[in-house]
Every structure is written in structure tokens, then in C-alpha cells.
Amino acid sequence: MIKPLSLYVHIPFCVHHCAYCDFNTYVEPAQSVLVKETVEAIGLDIAKASQERVAGQVLSERPLATVYFGGGTPTFLSIEQLTEIMAAIHSHFHLLPDAEISSEANPTSADVAKFAAMRALGFNHLSIGVQAFDNGLLTALDRFHTTTEAVHAYQAARAAGFTNVNLDLMFGLPNQTLPLWKASLEQAIQLAPEHLSLYALTIEPGTRFERLHVGGRLVLPDDETVVTMYEYAQQRLTQAGYIHYEISNFSLPGFACRHNLVYWHNEEYLGVGPGAVSYLGGWRWKRERLPKRYVQKVKNGENLCVEEECLAPPEALDETLLLGLRLRAGVSLHALRERFGLDPLERYKRGIEKLVQQGLLVQHGDILRVSDRALPITDTVIVELLASAEA
């Protein structure tokens, strides 16, 4: 049986670089030569990657179950450029009939006409970076759209025929209070998207927010308030009919993001575009991240890999457990044992016993998961569990 593959396409361009963002993004004029050349290079990257052989099998022989355009801002590209990349995908891969084809979008980077053209190209899942339904918070967050524009973008997606829409929201923002967070959630619920992703603001190294934070010029809610925001969102969204299937993600029944589930199950995927990561045959590698260098290397037929690692079974088990425990369904200990030839109950014996006793982990038969009350500190629980691993 041929196992399907997932494809990630990184579009590294934005019209504005937000102060909190540490993604591999670059501000370029839409009509710049670099943007045009990068799109062309991504097409060539797809063609070459499709012929790579992994575990004795050419990648083009594996059908695509999911395709995800991320960034950056994929909708920064013109519809002609998106068409060019999609044509390359169709030329070199077979897509399953029910493939999930996703794109991220910012509220000011698309309208009904562009969204409709994307639907015609086969996109069937849209993720809109709203972040907050409050103009003051959006300004504090260094976003460049308004609440009205966010609502209009969502309405444009619906008018274009998208029946699977995600909205990104953030909490723990500068000057954000619990009532302001509740108001954003209510606005999102009123719009009734199929999916909601909720992320706590993280101060990332090297960002403008880090410099402001270090200088004492960034007023953030305290940890207790941030936890309260998260717990309120769990309660309110569950009440509204959403399934809390991953720490930060909620969906209506049947609308969990299939592409992201590939990551959380630590399954194989191919990444193309500047800085994109691939995980195939036990190897993980990253492509050249600078667009100019990426374009040049693609043109010259050079090796795009700038970082790589091969995970031995113990490290691969650690990573799969780390990712899988983010899922509310938890992980199957039997499946881990079968996949890696190692027994998690032996490798993490001390950690599992301690964390179960503390009520932070729950073991129910074959399933291990983070307890409900430990959700706000999931990362801490996982770190402690992995630290207990036997050599």
C-alpha cells in the first residue's frame, strides 16, 4: 500500500513585518523581480523534489493527501503566481480526490475575486490571521488591518464559496484584559467558522517585541490572567459546539486540520520554498532560507539543504511523544511501541508514574494523555516526562 504524502509550500513574503513575528518572512514589493523569481524557483523545486527517492520510492509515486501554503502571506502572491505553483504541483504529483488544500491569508491581502479564483484552483481550506477583534489590540500587536477588514475578509471567503475557514486569534496581548479577550471570542463565535486556532503571545528572540519587553516598554497580562483566558476559551468554545482536539485548536465535528495532524502525529511531509522543512525516511532537513540564495541555488541545481538530522529511534520516539501529547486524544502506547521498537512504559517509567500520581498525566489502558487541569502547562509536563527517559 502506498502511503500518501503531505506537501508544505513556504511563501516568504509579506507587505509588513509584525513586531512579534520570527517566521522566515521578508517585506518585498508585490511586483519585485525577487518575488517573481522565487515563485519560479518554487516550481522548479517541486519538480526536482518529486523525483527524490526515499526508502526506495520516488516521491511523485505517493499521492498528496494535504497541501498547505504558509508563510509569510501566501495571498500576497497574485492569482497568476498561485496558479503557477499549483500547476507545478499538479504536473508532478497526484492529489487524492479529497485532498485538503489550504492557504493562510491576511485580512487585507485578498478579496472575493481572489478567494473565488483560489477556490477554482482547488483550495478548499482557508486560514485567516485575524488575531483580535479590537482595533486597539491590533495596533498594539503591530497588525495592519482593522476589525472591520477582518470581518470583511471572512465574509469574502464565504462569498467565494469556502466552507472550511479557520480564524487565528491571540491572547496574552499587550494591554489585553479578560473582558477584551471574551469580546474577541464572542465575535469569532458569532461568525461561526469551522475552526479556531488560539495562540498565547510568545516573546520570540530577535523580534522587536523582545527589545520592547527587555526595555520594560511592553505591558503584558500576568501569567494567571493568561491561564484564565485560556481556560475561559476552552469552556466557551466547547459550549458553542467546538471540539478541543489539540492544545491550541478547536473545530466543529469533522473539520480538524488534516495537514497539521500530520505534524502532530510526526508523520512524513515534504517542504518546498525558502526555509521549508522536510521530514522523510527518518531524516529532517531545512532548505536555504534566504530567498535570493534559494533562487540562485535552484537555478544552479545546487543542494538546497542547509541543516539536517537523522533521528535514531529513541530520539524519534521522544519527538513523537512530545508532539502527540498536544492532542487531546493523547497517544497510543501500543502504536509507539510498534513504530519505534521501544516500550514507552519502560523508557519513561519514572516520569509517567510521577506525573500520573500528580494528576498531570492520565493513563487509560493503551492511551496516555495530558490531564484536563494540566492543559495550560502542557509544555512543562512534556519536558518533565522527556527528562525522565531511560538511556
Coordinates of C-alpha atoms in Angstrom, one line a residue:
M1 CA 0.0 0.0 0.0
I2 CA 1.4 3.4 -1.0
K3 CA 1.3 5.9 1.9
P4 CA 0.0 9.3 1.0
L5 CA 2.3 12.4 1.4
S6 CA 1.8 15.9 2.7
L7 CA 3.3 19.0 1.0
Y8 CA 4.1 22.3 2.6
V9 CA 4.8 25.3 0.4
H10 CA 6.5 28.3 2.1
I11 CA 5.8 31.8 0.7
P12 CA 8.2 34.0 2.5
F13 CA 6.8 37.5 1.6
C14 CA 4.6 40.0 3.5
V15 CA 3.7 43.6 3.0
H16 CA 4.7 44.3 6.6
H17 CA 6.8 42.5 9.2
C18 CA 4.9 42.3 12.5
A19 CA 6.8 43.2 15.7
Y20 CA 6.1 39.8 17.3
C21 CA 6.9 37.6 14.3
D22 CA 10.0 35.4 14.0
F23 CA 8.9 33.5 10.9
N24 CA 11.1 33.3 7.8
T25 CA 9.4 36.4 6.1
Y26 CA 10.6 39.3 4.0
V27 CA 9.0 42.6 3.0
E28 CA 9.0 43.0 -0.8
P29 CA 7.0 45.0 -3.3
A30 CA 4.5 42.7 -4.9
Q31 CA 5.9 43.3 -8.4
S32 CA 9.5 42.9 -7.4
V33 CA 11.8 40.6 -9.5
L34 CA 12.7 38.6 -6.4
V35 CA 9.0 37.6 -5.8
K36 CA 8.7 36.6 -9.5
E37 CA 12.0 34.6 -9.4
T38 CA 11.0 32.9 -6.1
V39 CA 7.7 31.7 -7.5
E40 CA 9.6 30.3 -10.5
A41 CA 12.1 28.7 -8.2
I42 CA 9.4 27.0 -6.1
G43 CA 8.0 25.5 -9.2
L44 CA 11.4 24.1 -10.1
D45 CA 11.9 22.9 -6.5
I46 CA 8.6 21.0 -6.7
A47 CA 9.7 19.4 -10.0
K48 CA 13.1 18.2 -8.6
A49 CA 11.8 17.2 -5.2
S50 CA 9.1 15.0 -6.8
Q51 CA 11.9 12.8 -8.3
E52 CA 13.7 12.3 -5.0
R53 CA 13.8 8.7 -3.8
V54 CA 13.0 7.9 -0.2
A55 CA 13.2 4.4 1.1
G56 CA 13.4 3.1 -2.4
Q57 CA 10.3 5.0 -3.6
V58 CA 10.1 8.1 -5.8
L59 CA 8.1 10.8 -4.1
S60 CA 5.9 11.5 -7.1
E61 CA 4.5 8.0 -6.7
R62 CA 3.0 9.0 -3.4
P63 CA -0.4 10.8 -3.7
L64 CA -0.8 14.1 -1.9
A65 CA -3.3 14.0 0.9
T66 CA -2.8 17.6 2.1
V67 CA -1.2 20.7 0.6
Y68 CA -0.5 23.7 2.8
F69 CA 0.6 27.2 1.6
G70 CA 2.1 29.0 4.6
G71 CA 4.3 31.9 5.2
G72 CA 4.7 34.8 5.2
T73 CA 1.4 35.6 3.4
P74 CA 0.6 33.2 0.6
T75 CA -2.2 35.5 -0.6
F76 CA 0.5 38.2 -1.0
L77 CA 1.0 36.5 -4.4
S78 CA -1.1 37.3 -7.4
I79 CA -3.6 34.7 -8.6
E80 CA -1.3 34.1 -11.6
Q81 CA 1.6 33.3 -9.3
L82 CA -0.5 31.0 -7.2
T83 CA -1.7 29.3 -10.4
E84 CA 1.9 28.8 -11.5
I85 CA 2.7 27.0 -8.2
M86 CA -0.5 24.9 -8.3
A87 CA 0.3 23.9 -11.9
A88 CA 3.7 22.7 -10.9
I89 CA 2.1 20.6 -8.1
H90 CA -0.4 19.0 -10.5
S91 CA 2.3 18.4 -13.1
H92 CA 4.5 16.4 -10.7
F93 CA 2.2 14.9 -8.1
H94 CA -1.2 13.2 -8.0
L95 CA -3.6 14.7 -5.5
L96 CA -6.2 12.5 -3.7
P97 CA -9.8 13.3 -4.7
D98 CA -10.5 14.5 -1.2
A99 CA -7.1 16.3 -0.6
E100 CA -7.2 19.2 1.8
I101 CA -5.6 22.2 0.1
S102 CA -5.0 25.0 2.5
S103 CA -3.7 28.6 2.4
E104 CA -3.1 31.2 5.0
A105 CA -4.4 34.7 4.4
N106 CA -4.2 38.1 6.0
P107 CA -7.4 40.2 6.0
T108 CA -6.0 42.9 3.7
S109 CA -4.4 40.5 1.2
A110 CA -7.4 39.1 -0.6
D111 CA -10.9 39.9 -1.7
V112 CA -13.9 37.9 -3.1
A113 CA -12.4 37.8 -6.6
K114 CA -9.1 36.4 -5.4
F115 CA -10.7 34.0 -3.0
A116 CA -13.0 32.8 -5.8
A117 CA -10.1 32.3 -8.1
M118 CA -8.3 30.3 -5.3
R119 CA -11.4 28.1 -5.0
A120 CA -11.3 27.5 -8.7
L121 CA -7.7 26.4 -8.3
G122 CA -8.7 23.8 -5.8
F123 CA -8.1 25.5 -2.5
N124 CA -10.7 24.3 0.0
H125 CA -9.4 25.4 3.3
L126 CA -8.6 29.0 4.3
S127 CA -6.9 30.2 7.5
I128 CA -7.3 33.9 8.2
G129 CA -4.9 35.7 10.6
V130 CA -7.4 37.8 12.5
Q131 CA -5.5 37.8 15.9
A132 CA -8.0 40.1 17.6
F133 CA -11.4 41.7 17.0
D134 CA -10.3 45.0 18.6
N135 CA -8.6 47.9 16.8
G136 CA -6.6 48.9 19.9
L137 CA -5.2 45.5 20.4
L138 CA -4.4 45.1 16.7
T139 CA -2.4 48.4 16.8
A140 CA -0.6 47.2 19.9
L141 CA 0.1 43.9 18.1
D142 CA 1.6 45.8 15.2
R143 CA -1.0 44.4 12.8
F144 CA -2.0 46.4 9.7
H145 CA -5.7 45.5 9.4
T146 CA -8.8 46.6 11.3
T147 CA -11.6 44.7 12.9
T148 CA -13.9 45.7 10.1
E149 CA -11.4 44.4 7.5
A150 CA -11.1 41.1 9.3
V151 CA -14.9 40.6 9.2
H152 CA -15.0 41.6 5.6
A153 CA -12.2 39.1 4.8
Y154 CA -14.2 36.3 6.4
Q155 CA -17.3 37.3 4.6
A156 CA -15.4 37.4 1.3
A157 CA -14.2 33.9 1.9
R158 CA -17.8 32.7 2.4
A159 CA -19.0 34.6 -0.7
A160 CA -16.2 32.9 -2.7
G161 CA -17.5 29.5 -1.7
F162 CA -15.2 28.5 1.1
T163 CA -16.9 26.1 3.5
N164 CA -13.9 25.4 5.7
V165 CA -12.5 28.5 7.3
N166 CA -10.1 28.9 10.2
L167 CA -9.6 32.1 12.2
D168 CA -6.4 32.7 14.2
L169 CA -6.8 34.5 17.4
M170 CA -4.1 35.5 20.0
F171 CA -4.3 36.1 23.7
G172 CA -2.0 37.4 26.4
L173 CA -1.5 40.6 24.2
P174 CA -0.2 43.9 25.3
N175 CA -2.9 45.7 27.3
Q176 CA -5.4 42.9 26.8
T177 CA -7.8 42.3 29.6
L178 CA -10.1 39.3 30.2
P179 CA -13.2 41.2 29.0
L180 CA -11.4 42.2 25.8
W181 CA -10.5 38.5 25.2
K182 CA -14.0 37.4 25.8
A183 CA -15.3 40.0 23.3
S184 CA -13.0 38.7 20.6
L185 CA -14.1 35.2 21.2
E186 CA -17.8 36.2 21.0
Q187 CA -17.2 37.9 17.7
A188 CA -15.5 34.8 16.4
I189 CA -18.3 32.5 17.6
Q190 CA -20.9 34.8 16.0
L191 CA -19.1 34.5 12.6
A192 CA -19.2 30.7 13.1
P193 CA -16.0 29.5 11.4
E194 CA -15.4 25.8 11.2
H195 CA -12.1 26.1 13.0
L196 CA -10.4 28.3 15.5
S197 CA -6.7 28.4 16.4
L198 CA -5.9 30.2 19.7
Y199 CA -2.3 31.1 20.5
A200 CA -0.8 32.8 23.5
L201 CA 1.6 35.6 22.6
T202 CA 5.2 34.4 22.9
I203 CA 8.1 36.8 23.1
E204 CA 10.5 35.4 20.5
P205 CA 14.2 36.2 20.4
G206 CA 15.3 38.7 17.9
T207 CA 11.9 40.4 17.5
R208 CA 11.0 44.0 18.1
F209 CA 8.7 42.8 20.8
E210 CA 11.7 41.2 22.6
R211 CA 13.5 44.5 22.6
L212 CA 10.4 46.3 23.9
H213 CA 9.9 43.7 26.6
V214 CA 13.5 43.8 27.7
G215 CA 13.3 47.6 27.9
G216 CA 10.2 47.4 30.0
R217 CA 8.0 49.1 27.3
L218 CA 5.6 46.2 26.7
V219 CA 2.8 45.8 29.2
L220 CA 1.6 42.2 29.2
P221 CA -1.0 40.4 31.3
D222 CA 0.3 38.3 34.2
D223 CA 0.6 34.6 33.9
E224 CA -2.6 34.0 36.0
T225 CA -4.6 36.2 33.7
V226 CA -3.3 34.4 30.6
V227 CA -4.2 31.0 32.1
T228 CA -7.7 32.3 32.9
M229 CA -8.0 33.5 29.3
Y230 CA -7.1 30.0 28.0
E231 CA -9.4 28.2 30.4
Y232 CA -12.3 30.5 29.6
A233 CA -11.8 29.9 25.8
Q234 CA -11.9 26.1 26.4
Q235 CA -15.2 26.4 28.3
R236 CA -16.9 28.9 26.0
L237 CA -15.9 27.2 22.7
T238 CA -16.9 23.8 24.0
Q239 CA -20.2 25.3 25.0
A240 CA -20.5 26.7 21.4
G241 CA -20.1 23.2 19.9
Y242 CA -16.4 23.2 19.1
I243 CA -14.2 20.2 19.8
H244 CA -11.0 20.9 21.6
Y245 CA -8.8 18.4 19.7
E246 CA -5.3 20.0 20.2
I247 CA -3.9 22.3 22.8
S248 CA -4.4 25.4 20.7
N249 CA -7.0 24.2 18.2
F250 CA -10.8 23.8 18.2
S251 CA -13.0 22.6 15.3
L252 CA -16.6 21.8 14.6
P253 CA -17.0 18.0 14.1
G254 CA -15.2 16.8 11.0
F255 CA -13.1 19.9 10.5
A256 CA -9.9 19.3 12.3
C257 CA -6.9 20.5 10.2
R258 CA -5.7 17.3 8.5
H259 CA -2.4 18.9 7.4
N260 CA -1.5 19.9 11.0
L261 CA -2.5 16.5 12.3
V262 CA 0.4 15.2 10.1
Y263 CA 2.8 17.3 12.2
W264 CA 1.2 16.3 15.5
H265 CA 1.4 12.6 14.6
N266 CA 5.0 13.2 13.5
E267 CA 4.4 11.7 10.1
E268 CA 6.2 12.4 6.8
Y269 CA 6.0 15.6 4.8
L270 CA 7.8 17.4 2.0
G271 CA 8.5 21.1 2.3
V272 CA 9.4 23.4 -0.6
G273 CA 10.2 27.1 -0.7
P274 CA 12.8 29.2 1.2
G275 CA 13.4 27.8 4.7
A276 CA 10.9 25.0 4.3
V277 CA 11.5 21.8 6.4
S278 CA 11.0 18.2 5.2
Y279 CA 10.7 15.0 7.3
L280 CA 11.1 11.9 5.2
G281 CA 12.7 8.5 5.8
G282 CA 13.7 9.4 9.4
W283 CA 15.6 12.5 8.1
R284 CA 14.7 16.1 8.7
W285 CA 16.2 18.9 6.7
K286 CA 15.8 22.6 6.1
R287 CA 16.1 24.3 2.7
E288 CA 18.1 27.6 2.2
R289 CA 16.1 30.3 4.0
L290 CA 17.2 33.5 2.2
P291 CA 15.0 34.0 -1.0
K292 CA 17.9 35.3 -3.1
R293 CA 20.2 32.4 -2.2
Y294 CA 17.4 30.0 -2.6
V295 CA 16.6 31.3 -6.1
Q296 CA 20.3 31.1 -7.1
K297 CA 20.8 27.6 -5.7
V298 CA 17.6 26.3 -7.5
K299 CA 18.8 27.9 -10.8
N300 CA 22.2 26.4 -10.4
G301 CA 20.9 23.0 -9.5
E302 CA 22.7 23.1 -6.1
N303 CA 21.9 21.2 -3.0
L304 CA 19.2 23.3 -1.1
C305 CA 19.8 21.6 2.3
V306 CA 21.4 23.9 4.9
E307 CA 20.6 21.8 8.1
E308 CA 19.8 18.1 8.5
E309 CA 19.5 15.5 11.2
C310 CA 18.7 11.8 11.3
L311 CA 16.7 10.8 14.4
A312 CA 17.6 7.5 16.0
P313 CA 14.6 5.5 17.3
P314 CA 14.9 6.9 20.9
E315 CA 15.0 10.5 19.8
A316 CA 12.2 9.9 17.2
L317 CA 10.1 8.4 20.0
D318 CA 10.8 11.4 22.2
E319 CA 9.7 13.8 19.5
T320 CA 6.6 11.8 18.5
L321 CA 5.5 11.7 22.2
L322 CA 6.2 15.4 22.6
L323 CA 4.0 16.3 19.6
G324 CA 1.3 13.6 20.2
L325 CA 0.7 14.7 23.8
R326 CA -0.5 18.1 22.4
L327 CA -3.5 16.2 21.1
R328 CA -6.5 15.9 23.5
A329 CA -6.9 12.3 22.4
G330 CA -3.4 11.6 23.6
V331 CA -1.1 8.9 22.2
S332 CA -1.4 5.2 21.8
L333 CA 1.4 3.5 23.7
H334 CA 1.0 0.3 21.5
A335 CA 1.3 2.4 18.3
L336 CA 4.5 4.0 19.6
R337 CA 5.9 0.6 20.6
E338 CA 5.1 -0.8 17.1
R339 CA 6.6 2.2 15.3
F340 CA 9.9 2.6 17.1
G341 CA 10.5 -0.9 18.7
L342 CA 10.8 0.7 22.1
D343 CA 8.4 0.5 25.1
P344 CA 7.3 4.0 26.3
L345 CA 6.3 2.5 29.6
E346 CA 9.9 1.4 30.2
R347 CA 11.6 4.4 28.7
Y348 CA 9.6 7.0 30.6
K349 CA 8.6 4.8 33.6
R350 CA 9.7 7.2 36.4
G351 CA 8.1 10.2 34.7
I352 CA 4.8 8.6 33.8
E353 CA 4.4 7.2 37.4
K354 CA 5.2 10.6 38.9
L355 CA 3.1 12.7 36.6
V356 CA 0.1 10.4 36.8
Q357 CA 0.4 10.5 40.6
Q358 CA 0.4 14.3 40.5
G359 CA -2.7 14.3 38.3
L360 CA -0.8 15.9 35.3
L361 CA -0.9 12.8 33.1
V362 CA -3.7 10.3 32.6
Q363 CA -3.1 6.7 31.5
H364 CA -6.3 4.9 30.5
G365 CA -5.4 1.5 29.1
D366 CA -3.4 2.0 26.0
I367 CA -3.8 5.8 25.9
L368 CA -1.6 8.4 27.6
R369 CA -2.7 12.0 27.6
V370 CA -2.2 15.3 29.5
S371 CA -4.9 15.7 32.1
D372 CA -7.6 18.4 31.7
R373 CA -6.3 20.5 34.6
A374 CA -2.7 20.4 33.2
L375 CA -3.5 21.7 29.8
P376 CA -2.2 25.3 30.5
I377 CA 1.2 23.8 31.5
T378 CA 1.3 21.0 28.8
D379 CA 4.8 22.1 27.7
T380 CA 6.2 21.9 31.2
V381 CA 4.6 18.4 31.7
I382 CA 6.1 17.1 28.4
V383 CA 9.5 18.5 29.2
E384 CA 9.5 16.7 32.6
L385 CA 8.3 13.5 31.1
L386 CA 11.1 13.5 28.4
A387 CA 13.7 14.4 31.0
S388 CA 12.8 11.1 32.8
A389 CA 13.7 9.0 29.7
E390 CA 16.0 6.0 30.4
A391 CA 19.0 5.7 28.2

